[in-house]
mmCIF file of C-alpha atoms and ligand atoms in Angstrom:
data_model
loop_
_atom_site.group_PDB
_atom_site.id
_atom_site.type_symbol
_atom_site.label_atom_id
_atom_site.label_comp_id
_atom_site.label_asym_id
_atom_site.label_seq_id
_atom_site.Cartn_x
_atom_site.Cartn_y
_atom_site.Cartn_z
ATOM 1 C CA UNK A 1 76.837 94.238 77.230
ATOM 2 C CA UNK A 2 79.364 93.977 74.007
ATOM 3 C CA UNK A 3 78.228 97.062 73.338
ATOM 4 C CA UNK A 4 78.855 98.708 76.418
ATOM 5 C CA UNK A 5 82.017 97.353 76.669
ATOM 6 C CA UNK A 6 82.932 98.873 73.574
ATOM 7 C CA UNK A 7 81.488 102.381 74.931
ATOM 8 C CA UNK A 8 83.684 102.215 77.755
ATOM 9 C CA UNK A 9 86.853 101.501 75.306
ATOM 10 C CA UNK A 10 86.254 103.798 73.110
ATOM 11 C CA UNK A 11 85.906 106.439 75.774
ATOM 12 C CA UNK A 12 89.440 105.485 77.782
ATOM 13 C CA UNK A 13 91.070 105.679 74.539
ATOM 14 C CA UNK A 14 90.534 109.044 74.115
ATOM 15 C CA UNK A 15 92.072 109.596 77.274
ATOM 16 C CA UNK A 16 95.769 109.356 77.041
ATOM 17 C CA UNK A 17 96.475 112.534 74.585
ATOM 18 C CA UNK A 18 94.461 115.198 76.035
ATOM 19 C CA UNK A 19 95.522 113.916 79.815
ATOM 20 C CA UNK A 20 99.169 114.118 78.740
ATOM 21 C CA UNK A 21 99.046 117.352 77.378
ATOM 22 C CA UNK A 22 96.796 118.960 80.519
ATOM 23 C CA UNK A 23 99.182 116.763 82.775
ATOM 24 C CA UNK A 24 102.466 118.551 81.252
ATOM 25 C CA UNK A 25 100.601 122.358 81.270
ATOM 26 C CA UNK A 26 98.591 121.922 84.694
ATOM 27 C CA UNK A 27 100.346 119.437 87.363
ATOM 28 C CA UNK A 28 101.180 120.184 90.869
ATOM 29 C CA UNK A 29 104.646 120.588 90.629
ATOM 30 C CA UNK A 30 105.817 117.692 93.354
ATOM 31 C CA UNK A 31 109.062 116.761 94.503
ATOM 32 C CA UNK A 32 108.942 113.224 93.373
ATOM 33 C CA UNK A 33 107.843 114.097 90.161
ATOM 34 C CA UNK A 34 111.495 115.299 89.338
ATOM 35 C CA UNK A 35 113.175 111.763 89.353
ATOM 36 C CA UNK A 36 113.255 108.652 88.107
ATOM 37 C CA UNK A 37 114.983 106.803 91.354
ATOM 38 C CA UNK A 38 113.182 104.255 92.149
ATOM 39 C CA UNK A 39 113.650 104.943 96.093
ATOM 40 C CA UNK A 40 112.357 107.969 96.245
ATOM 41 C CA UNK A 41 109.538 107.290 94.326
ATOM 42 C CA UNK A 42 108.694 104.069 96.139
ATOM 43 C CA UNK A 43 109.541 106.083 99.806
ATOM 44 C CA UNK A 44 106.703 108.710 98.095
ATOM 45 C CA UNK A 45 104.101 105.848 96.741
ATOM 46 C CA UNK A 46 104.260 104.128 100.626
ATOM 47 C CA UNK A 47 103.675 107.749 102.461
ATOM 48 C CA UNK A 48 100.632 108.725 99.819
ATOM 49 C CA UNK A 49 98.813 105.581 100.975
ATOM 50 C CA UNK A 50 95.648 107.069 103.012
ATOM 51 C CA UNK A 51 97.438 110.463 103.458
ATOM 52 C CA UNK A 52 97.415 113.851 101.418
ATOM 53 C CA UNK A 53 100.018 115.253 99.327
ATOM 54 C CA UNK A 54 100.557 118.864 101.878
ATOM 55 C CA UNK A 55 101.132 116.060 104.786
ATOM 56 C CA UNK A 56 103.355 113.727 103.248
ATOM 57 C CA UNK A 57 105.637 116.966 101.946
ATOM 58 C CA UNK A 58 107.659 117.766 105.265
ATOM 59 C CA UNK A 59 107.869 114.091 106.091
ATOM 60 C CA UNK A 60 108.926 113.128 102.478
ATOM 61 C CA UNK A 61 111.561 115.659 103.060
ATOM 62 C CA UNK A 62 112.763 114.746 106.318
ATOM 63 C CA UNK A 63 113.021 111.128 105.862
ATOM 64 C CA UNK A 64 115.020 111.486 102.421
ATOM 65 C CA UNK A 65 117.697 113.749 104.066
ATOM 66 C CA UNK A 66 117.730 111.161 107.036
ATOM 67 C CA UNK A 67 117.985 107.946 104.916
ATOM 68 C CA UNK A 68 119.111 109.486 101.620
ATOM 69 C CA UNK A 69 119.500 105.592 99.985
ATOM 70 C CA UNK A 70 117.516 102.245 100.133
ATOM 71 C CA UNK A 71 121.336 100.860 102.242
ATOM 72 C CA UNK A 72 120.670 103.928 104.872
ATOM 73 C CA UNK A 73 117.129 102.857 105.295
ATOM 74 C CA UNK A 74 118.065 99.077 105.591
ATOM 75 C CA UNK A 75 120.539 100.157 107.867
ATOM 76 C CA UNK A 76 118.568 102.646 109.880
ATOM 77 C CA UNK A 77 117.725 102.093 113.851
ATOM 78 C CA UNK A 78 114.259 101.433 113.869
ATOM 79 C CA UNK A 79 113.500 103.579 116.982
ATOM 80 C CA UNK A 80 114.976 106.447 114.483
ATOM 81 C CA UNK A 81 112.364 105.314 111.619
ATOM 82 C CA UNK A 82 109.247 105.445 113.768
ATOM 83 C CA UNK A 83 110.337 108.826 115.403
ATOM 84 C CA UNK A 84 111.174 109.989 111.485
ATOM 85 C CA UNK A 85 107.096 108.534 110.558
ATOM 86 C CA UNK A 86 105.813 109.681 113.804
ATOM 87 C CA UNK A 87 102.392 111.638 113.291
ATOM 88 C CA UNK A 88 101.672 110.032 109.359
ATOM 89 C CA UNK A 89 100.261 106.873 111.185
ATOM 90 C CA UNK A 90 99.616 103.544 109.468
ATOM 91 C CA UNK A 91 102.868 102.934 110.776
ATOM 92 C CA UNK A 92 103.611 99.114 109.704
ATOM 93 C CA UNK A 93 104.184 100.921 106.600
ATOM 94 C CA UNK A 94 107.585 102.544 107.635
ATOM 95 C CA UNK A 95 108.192 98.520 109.012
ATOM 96 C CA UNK A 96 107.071 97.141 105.536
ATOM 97 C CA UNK A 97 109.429 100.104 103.867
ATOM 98 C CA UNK A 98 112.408 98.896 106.108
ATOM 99 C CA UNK A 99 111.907 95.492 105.034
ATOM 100 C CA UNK A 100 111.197 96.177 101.660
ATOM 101 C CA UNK A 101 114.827 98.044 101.620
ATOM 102 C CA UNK A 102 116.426 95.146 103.242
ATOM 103 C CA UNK A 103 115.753 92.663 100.652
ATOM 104 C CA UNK A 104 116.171 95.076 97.773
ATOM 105 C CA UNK A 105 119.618 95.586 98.944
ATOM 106 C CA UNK A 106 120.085 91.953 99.884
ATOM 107 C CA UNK A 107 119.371 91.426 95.529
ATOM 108 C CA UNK A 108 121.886 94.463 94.601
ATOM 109 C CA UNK A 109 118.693 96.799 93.493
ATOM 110 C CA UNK A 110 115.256 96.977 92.671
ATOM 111 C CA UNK A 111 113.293 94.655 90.786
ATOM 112 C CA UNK A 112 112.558 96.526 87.708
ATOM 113 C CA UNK A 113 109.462 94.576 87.126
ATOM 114 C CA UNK A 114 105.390 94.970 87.920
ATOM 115 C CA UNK A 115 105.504 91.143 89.477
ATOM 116 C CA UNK A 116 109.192 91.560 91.265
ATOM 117 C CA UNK A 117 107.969 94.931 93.026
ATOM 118 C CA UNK A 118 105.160 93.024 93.949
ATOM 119 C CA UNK A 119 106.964 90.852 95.754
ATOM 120 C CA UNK A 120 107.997 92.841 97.962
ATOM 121 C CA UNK A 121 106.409 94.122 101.473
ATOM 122 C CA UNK A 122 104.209 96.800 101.547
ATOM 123 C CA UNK A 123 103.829 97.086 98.073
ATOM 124 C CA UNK A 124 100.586 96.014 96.610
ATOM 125 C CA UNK A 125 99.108 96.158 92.686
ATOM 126 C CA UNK A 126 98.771 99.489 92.738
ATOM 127 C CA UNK A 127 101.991 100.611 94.359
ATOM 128 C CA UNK A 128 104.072 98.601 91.877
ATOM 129 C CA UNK A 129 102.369 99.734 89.002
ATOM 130 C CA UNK A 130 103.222 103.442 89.821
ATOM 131 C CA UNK A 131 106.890 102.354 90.687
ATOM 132 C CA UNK A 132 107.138 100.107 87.398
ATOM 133 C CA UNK A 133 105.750 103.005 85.131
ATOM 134 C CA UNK A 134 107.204 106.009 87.202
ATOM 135 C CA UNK A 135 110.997 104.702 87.672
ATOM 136 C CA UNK A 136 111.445 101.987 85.061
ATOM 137 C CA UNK A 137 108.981 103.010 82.251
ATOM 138 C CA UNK A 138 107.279 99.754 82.296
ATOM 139 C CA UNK A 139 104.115 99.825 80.726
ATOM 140 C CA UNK A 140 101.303 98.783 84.041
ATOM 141 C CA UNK A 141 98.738 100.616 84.914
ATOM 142 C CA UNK A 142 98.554 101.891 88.441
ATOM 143 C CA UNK A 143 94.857 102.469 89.760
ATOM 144 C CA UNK A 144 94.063 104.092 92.970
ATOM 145 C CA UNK A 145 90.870 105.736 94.301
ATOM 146 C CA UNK A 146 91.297 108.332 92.499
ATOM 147 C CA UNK A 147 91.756 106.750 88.873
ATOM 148 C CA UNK A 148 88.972 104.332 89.432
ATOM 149 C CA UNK A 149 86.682 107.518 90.504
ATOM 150 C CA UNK A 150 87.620 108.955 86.951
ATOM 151 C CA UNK A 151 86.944 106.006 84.754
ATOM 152 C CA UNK A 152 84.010 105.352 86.360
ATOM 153 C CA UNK A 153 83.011 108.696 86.032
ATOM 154 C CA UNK A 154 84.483 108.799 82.228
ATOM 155 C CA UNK A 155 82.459 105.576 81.637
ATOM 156 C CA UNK A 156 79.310 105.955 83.417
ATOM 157 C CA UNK A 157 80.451 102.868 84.964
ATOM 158 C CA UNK A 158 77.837 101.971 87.782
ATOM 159 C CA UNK A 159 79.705 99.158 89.407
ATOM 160 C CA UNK A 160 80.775 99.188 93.042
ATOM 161 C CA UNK A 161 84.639 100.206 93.129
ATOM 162 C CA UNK A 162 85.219 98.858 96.382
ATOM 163 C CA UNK A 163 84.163 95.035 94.617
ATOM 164 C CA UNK A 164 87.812 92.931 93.085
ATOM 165 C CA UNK A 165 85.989 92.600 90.070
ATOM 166 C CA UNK A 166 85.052 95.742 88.877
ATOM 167 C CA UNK A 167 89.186 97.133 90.301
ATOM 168 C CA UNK A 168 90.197 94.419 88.018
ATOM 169 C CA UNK A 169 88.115 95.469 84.822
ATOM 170 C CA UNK A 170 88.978 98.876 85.542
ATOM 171 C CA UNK A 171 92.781 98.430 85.477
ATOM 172 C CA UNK A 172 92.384 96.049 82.675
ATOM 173 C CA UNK A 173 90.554 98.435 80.667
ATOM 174 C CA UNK A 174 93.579 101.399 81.692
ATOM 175 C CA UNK A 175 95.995 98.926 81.060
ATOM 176 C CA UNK A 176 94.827 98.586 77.658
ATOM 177 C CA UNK A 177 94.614 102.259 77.025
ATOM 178 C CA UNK A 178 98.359 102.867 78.435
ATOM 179 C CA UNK A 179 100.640 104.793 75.904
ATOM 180 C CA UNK A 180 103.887 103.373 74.354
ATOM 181 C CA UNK A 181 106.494 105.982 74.440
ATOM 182 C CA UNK A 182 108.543 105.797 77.406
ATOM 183 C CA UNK A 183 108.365 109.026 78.602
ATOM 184 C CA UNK A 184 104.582 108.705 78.542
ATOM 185 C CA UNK A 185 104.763 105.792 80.470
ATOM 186 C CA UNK A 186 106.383 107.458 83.251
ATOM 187 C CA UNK A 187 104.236 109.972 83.820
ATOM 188 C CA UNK A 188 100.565 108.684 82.599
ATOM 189 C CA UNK A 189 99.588 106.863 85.683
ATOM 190 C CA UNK A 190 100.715 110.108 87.764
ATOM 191 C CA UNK A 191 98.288 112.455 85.298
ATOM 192 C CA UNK A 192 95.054 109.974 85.661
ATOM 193 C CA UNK A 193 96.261 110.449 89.814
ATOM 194 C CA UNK A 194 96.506 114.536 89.133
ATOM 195 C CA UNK A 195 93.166 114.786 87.772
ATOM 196 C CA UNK A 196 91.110 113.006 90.036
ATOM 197 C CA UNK A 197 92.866 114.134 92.925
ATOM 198 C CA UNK A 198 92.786 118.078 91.459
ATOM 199 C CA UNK A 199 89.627 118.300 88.661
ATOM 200 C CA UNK A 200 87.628 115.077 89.470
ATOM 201 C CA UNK A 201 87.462 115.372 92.972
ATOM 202 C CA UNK A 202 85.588 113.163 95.332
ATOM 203 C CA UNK A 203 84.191 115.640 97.547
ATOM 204 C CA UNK A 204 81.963 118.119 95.929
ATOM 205 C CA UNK A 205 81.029 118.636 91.904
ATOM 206 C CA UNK A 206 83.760 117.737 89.358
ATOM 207 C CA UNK A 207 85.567 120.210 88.012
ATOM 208 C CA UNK A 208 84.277 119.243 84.691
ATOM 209 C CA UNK A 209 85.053 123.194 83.305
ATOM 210 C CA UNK A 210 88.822 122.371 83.938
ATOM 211 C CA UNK A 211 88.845 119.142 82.548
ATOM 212 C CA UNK A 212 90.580 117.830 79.638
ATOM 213 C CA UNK A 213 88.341 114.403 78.790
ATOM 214 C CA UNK A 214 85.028 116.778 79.330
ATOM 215 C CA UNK A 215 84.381 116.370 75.561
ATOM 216 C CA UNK A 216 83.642 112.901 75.579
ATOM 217 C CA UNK A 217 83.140 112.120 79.372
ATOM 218 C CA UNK A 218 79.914 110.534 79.629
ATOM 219 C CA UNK A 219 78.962 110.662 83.259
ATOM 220 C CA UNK A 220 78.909 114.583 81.960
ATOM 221 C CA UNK A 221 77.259 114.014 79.227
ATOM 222 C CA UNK A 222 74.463 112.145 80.621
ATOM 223 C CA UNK A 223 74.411 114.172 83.958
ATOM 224 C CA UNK A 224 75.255 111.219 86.612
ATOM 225 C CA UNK A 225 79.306 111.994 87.470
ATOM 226 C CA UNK A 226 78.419 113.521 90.858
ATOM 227 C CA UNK A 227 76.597 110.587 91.865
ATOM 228 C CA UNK A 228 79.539 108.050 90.606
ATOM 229 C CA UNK A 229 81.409 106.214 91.975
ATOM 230 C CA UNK A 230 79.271 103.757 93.336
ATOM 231 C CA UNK A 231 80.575 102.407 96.563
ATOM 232 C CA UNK A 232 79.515 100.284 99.627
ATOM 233 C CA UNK A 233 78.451 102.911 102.569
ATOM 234 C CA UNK A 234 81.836 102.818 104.828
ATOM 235 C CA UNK A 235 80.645 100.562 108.180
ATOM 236 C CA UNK A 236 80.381 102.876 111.116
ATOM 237 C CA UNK A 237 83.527 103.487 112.961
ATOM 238 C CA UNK A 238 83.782 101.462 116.598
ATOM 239 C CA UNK A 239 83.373 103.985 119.764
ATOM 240 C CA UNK A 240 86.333 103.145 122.765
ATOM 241 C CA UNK A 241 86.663 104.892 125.978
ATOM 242 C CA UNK A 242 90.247 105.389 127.407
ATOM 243 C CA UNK A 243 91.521 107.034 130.719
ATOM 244 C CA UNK A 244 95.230 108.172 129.807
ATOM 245 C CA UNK A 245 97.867 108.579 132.580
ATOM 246 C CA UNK A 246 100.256 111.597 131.890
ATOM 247 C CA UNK A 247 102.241 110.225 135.575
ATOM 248 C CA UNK A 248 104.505 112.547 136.346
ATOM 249 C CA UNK A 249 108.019 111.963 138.978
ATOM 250 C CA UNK A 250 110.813 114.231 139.903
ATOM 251 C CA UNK A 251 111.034 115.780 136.508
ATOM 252 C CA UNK A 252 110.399 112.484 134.518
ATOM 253 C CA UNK A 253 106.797 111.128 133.074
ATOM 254 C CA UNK A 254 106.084 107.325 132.055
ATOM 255 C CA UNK A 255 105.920 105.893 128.946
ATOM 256 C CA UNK A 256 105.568 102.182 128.262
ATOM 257 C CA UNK A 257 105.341 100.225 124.969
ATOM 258 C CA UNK A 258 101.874 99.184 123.002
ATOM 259 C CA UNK A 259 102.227 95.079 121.942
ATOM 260 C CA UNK A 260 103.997 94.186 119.062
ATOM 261 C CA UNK A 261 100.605 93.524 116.876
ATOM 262 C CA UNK A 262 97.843 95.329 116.368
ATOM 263 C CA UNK A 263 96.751 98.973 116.076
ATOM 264 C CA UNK A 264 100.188 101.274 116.446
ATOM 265 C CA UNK A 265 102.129 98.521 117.651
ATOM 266 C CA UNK A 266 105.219 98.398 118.987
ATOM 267 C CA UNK A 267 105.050 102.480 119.654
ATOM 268 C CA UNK A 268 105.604 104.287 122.755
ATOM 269 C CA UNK A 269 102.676 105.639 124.816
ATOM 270 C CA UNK A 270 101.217 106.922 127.973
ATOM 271 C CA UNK A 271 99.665 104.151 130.264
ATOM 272 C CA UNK A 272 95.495 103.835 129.695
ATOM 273 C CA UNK A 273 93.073 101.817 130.631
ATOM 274 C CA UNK A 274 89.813 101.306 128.796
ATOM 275 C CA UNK A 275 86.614 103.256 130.041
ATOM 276 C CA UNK A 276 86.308 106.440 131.693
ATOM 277 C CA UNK A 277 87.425 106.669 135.200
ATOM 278 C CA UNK A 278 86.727 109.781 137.370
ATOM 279 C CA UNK A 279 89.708 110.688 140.119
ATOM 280 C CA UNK A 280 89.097 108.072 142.701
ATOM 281 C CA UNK A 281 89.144 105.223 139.622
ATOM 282 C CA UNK A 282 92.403 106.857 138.456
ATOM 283 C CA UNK A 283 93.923 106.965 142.192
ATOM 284 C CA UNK A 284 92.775 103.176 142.783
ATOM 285 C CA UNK A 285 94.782 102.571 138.562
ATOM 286 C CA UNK A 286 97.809 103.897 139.785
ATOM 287 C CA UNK A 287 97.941 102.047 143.239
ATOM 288 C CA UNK A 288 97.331 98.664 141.402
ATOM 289 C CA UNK A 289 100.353 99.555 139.316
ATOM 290 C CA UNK A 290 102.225 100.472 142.392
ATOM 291 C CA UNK A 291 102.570 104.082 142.343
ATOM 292 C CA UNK A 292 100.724 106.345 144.827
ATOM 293 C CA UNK A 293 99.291 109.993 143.881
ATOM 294 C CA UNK A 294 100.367 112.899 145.776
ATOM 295 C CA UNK A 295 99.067 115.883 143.340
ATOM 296 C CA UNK A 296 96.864 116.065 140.599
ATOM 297 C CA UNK A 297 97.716 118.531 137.618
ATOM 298 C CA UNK A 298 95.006 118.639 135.060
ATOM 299 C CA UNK A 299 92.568 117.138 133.311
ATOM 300 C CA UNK A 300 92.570 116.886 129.456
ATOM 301 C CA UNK A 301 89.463 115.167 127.471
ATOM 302 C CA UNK A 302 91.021 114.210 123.708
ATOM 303 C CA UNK A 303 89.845 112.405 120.938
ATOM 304 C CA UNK A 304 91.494 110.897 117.917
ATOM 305 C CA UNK A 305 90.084 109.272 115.099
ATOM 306 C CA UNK A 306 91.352 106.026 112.775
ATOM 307 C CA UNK A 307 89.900 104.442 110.042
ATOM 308 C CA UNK A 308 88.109 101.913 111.609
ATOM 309 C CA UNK A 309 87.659 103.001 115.621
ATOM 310 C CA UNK A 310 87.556 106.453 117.728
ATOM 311 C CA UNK A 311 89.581 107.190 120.571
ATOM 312 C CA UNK A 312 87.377 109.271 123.343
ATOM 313 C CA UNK A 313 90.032 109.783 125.848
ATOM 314 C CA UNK A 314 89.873 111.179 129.289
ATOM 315 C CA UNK A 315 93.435 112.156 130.908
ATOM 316 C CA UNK A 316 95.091 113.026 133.996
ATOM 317 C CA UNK A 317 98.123 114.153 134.330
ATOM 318 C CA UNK A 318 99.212 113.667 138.246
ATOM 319 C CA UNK A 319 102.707 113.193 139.821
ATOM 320 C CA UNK A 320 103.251 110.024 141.425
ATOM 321 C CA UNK A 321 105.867 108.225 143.625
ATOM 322 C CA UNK A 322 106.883 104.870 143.327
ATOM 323 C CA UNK A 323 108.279 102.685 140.288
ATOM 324 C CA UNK A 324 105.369 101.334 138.341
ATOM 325 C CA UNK A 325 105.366 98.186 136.521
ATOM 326 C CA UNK A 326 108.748 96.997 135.161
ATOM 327 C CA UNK A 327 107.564 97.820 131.143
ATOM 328 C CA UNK A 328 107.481 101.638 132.129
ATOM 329 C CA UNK A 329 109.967 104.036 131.058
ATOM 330 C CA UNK A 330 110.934 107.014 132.805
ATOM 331 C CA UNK A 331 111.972 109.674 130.577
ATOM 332 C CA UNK A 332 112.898 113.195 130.744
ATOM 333 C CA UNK A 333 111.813 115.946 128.246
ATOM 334 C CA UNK A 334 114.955 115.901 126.016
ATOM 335 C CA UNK A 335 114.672 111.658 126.314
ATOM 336 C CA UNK A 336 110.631 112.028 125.315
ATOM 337 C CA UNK A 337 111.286 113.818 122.556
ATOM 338 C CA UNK A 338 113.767 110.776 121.094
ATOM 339 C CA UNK A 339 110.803 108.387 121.317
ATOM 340 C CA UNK A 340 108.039 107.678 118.517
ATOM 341 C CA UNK A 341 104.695 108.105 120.669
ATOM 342 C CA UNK A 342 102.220 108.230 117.843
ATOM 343 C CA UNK A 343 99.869 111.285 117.544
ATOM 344 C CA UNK A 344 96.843 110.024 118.875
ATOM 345 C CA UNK A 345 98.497 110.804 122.021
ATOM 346 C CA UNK A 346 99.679 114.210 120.951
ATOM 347 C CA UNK A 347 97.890 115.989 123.365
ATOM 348 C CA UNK A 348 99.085 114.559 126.432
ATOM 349 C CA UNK A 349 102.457 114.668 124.611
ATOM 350 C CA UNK A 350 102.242 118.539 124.507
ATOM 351 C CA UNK A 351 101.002 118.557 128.126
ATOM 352 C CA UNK A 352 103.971 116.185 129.134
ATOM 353 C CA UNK A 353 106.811 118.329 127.327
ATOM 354 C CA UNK A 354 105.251 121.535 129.646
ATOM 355 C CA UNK A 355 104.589 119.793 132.225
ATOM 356 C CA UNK A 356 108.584 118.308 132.201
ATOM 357 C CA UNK A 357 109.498 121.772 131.535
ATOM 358 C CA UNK A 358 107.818 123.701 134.439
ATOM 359 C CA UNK A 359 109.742 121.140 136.822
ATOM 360 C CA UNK A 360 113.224 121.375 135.358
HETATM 361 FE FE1 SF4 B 401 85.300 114.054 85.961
HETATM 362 FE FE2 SF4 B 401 83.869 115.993 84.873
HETATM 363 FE FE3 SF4 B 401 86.218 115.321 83.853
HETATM 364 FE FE4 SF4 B 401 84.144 113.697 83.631
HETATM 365 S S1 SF4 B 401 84.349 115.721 82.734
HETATM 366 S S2 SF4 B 401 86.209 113.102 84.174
HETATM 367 S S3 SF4 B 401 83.129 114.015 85.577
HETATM 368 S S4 SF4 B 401 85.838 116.224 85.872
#
């Protein structure tokens, strides 16, 4: 075991030098890597979280021209924020972010430190590690999938990543490895990121010919990195029917608002009712809720997948008379288009934008 331990050192400290130097010659050149603000590097940290780097670009862009400081985000209209995060999902993080900004305003700044970015919400271990080294040159390691894919990789490491214990050795042991000089600091966590994300890769061989610590990587060496990490199997994702309305009246269609907890809450979208209902199920819907067909439109079958469930959706888009319940929203196209309905609905979104169009 002592000895092992000592393999494992050994090998992470021969990390830093050669990952420097390939990060400075070889890194994606990213538009967050050019600062030290804090804000934008926390605003880029929160939108990385479970989505790739070509996705977060445009909406990195967007939401720094919109709220260009931590006081324009506190300040922001929160029906603006969700329309600004609309399509990147996980949306309680753009709630956490506007939080987050609140307080650090409320204190005059950011907390420069690993434990006082902790504290606030949305940010995690990992989130103000890259915040703490990135922006403030603090010296705390910052491990994500991707760095604990390389060290266990590096280290032949055949513990399961997704268990507390073996996250915690491994940022112990890159914690130990860290460089001094501040402007090491600020970029090493970013280069351990780079290479698993660009050379190490989880889907397919490494890239070991690319790879700056192939010398003295020993899941190379002894022939076992494509099988590491070792992980628990991800649980099956949950199956759930929906019938979506698209209900159309004199030019306007209906929205209404999903609870305030839970999966996309608080975001606009079209009524649905769990299971599949064929046309006389959807006619009998739409009476209970008051409204009474008069012409069916179309018929669109969509599906959208989340971490943990799948959407199988049926919809019908149909124009209506009548009110509805009192939580629906009439809008027009140009109103529609101001709301944040999140893209798991982006299909009957499209449909409702031509289908608001063709009666203008
Ligand atoms: Fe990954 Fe290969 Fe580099 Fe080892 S040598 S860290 S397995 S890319």
């Amino acid at each position: 075991m002592e000895q092992q331990k000592l393999t494992t050192e050994n090998i992470l400290s021969r990390l830093p030098q050669p990952l420097l130097a390939w990060y400075r010659a070889s890194a994606r050149d990213l538009p967050w890597r050019h600062t030290q603000d804090p804000y934008p590097i926390w605003v880029s940290e929160i939108m990385l979280q479970q989505t790739r780097v070509a996705a977060v670009l445009g909406y990195y862009a967007r939401f720094l021209e919109s709220f260009p400081t931590v006081e324009a985000l506190a300040a922001a209209p929160e029906e603006r924020l969700m329309k600004l995060w609309e399509g990147l999902g996980y949306y309680s993080r753009a709630r956490n972010l506007q939080k987050a900004a609140k307080l650090v305003v409320e204190q005059g700044g950011f907390p420069q430190t690993y434990q006082g970015l902790l504290a606030l919400p949305g940010i995690g271990d990992y989130t103000a590690g890259a915040i703490a080294s990135a922006a403030f040159g603090q010296r705390e390691a910052a491990v994500d999938g991707n760095v604990l894919r390389v060290v266990a990789r590096l280290t032949d490491c055949r513990g399961n990543i997704a268990d507390p214990a073996v996250k915690k050795a491994v940022r112990a042991a890159v914690q130990a490895v860290m460089p001094y000089a501040a402007a090491d600091i600020r970029i090493f966590n970013q280069a351990a990121m780079e290479l698993g994300a660009t050379v190490c890769v989880p889907n397919g061989p490494p890239g070991c010919g690319s790879c700056p610590a192939a010398e003295f990587c020993l899941g190379r060496l002894r022939g076992t990195a494509a099988k590491l990490p070792v992980k628990t199997p991800k649980k099956a994702r949950r199956r759930e029917e929906k019938t979506v309305f698209l209900l159309l009246k004199k030019g306007k269609a209906a929205l209404r608002r999903r609870p305030d907890t839970g999966l996309l809450a608080a975001l606009w979208e079209f009524p649905n009712v769990e299971g599949t209902l064929d046309e006389a199920g959807c006619a009998a819907a739409a009476e209970r809720w008051g409204l009474s067909p008069r012409a069916w439109k179309s018929r669109l079958a969509a599906k959208h997948i989340f971490t943990h469930v799948e959407w199988h959706m049926t919809g019908y888009a149909l124009e209506v008379s009548g009110d509805g319940p009192a939580d629906f929203l009439w809008v027009d196209r140009e109103e529609l288009k101001e709301h944040a309905v999140p893209s798991a609905f982006a299909r009957y979104y499209e449909e409702a934008l031509k289908q608001l169009e063709a009666a203008r």
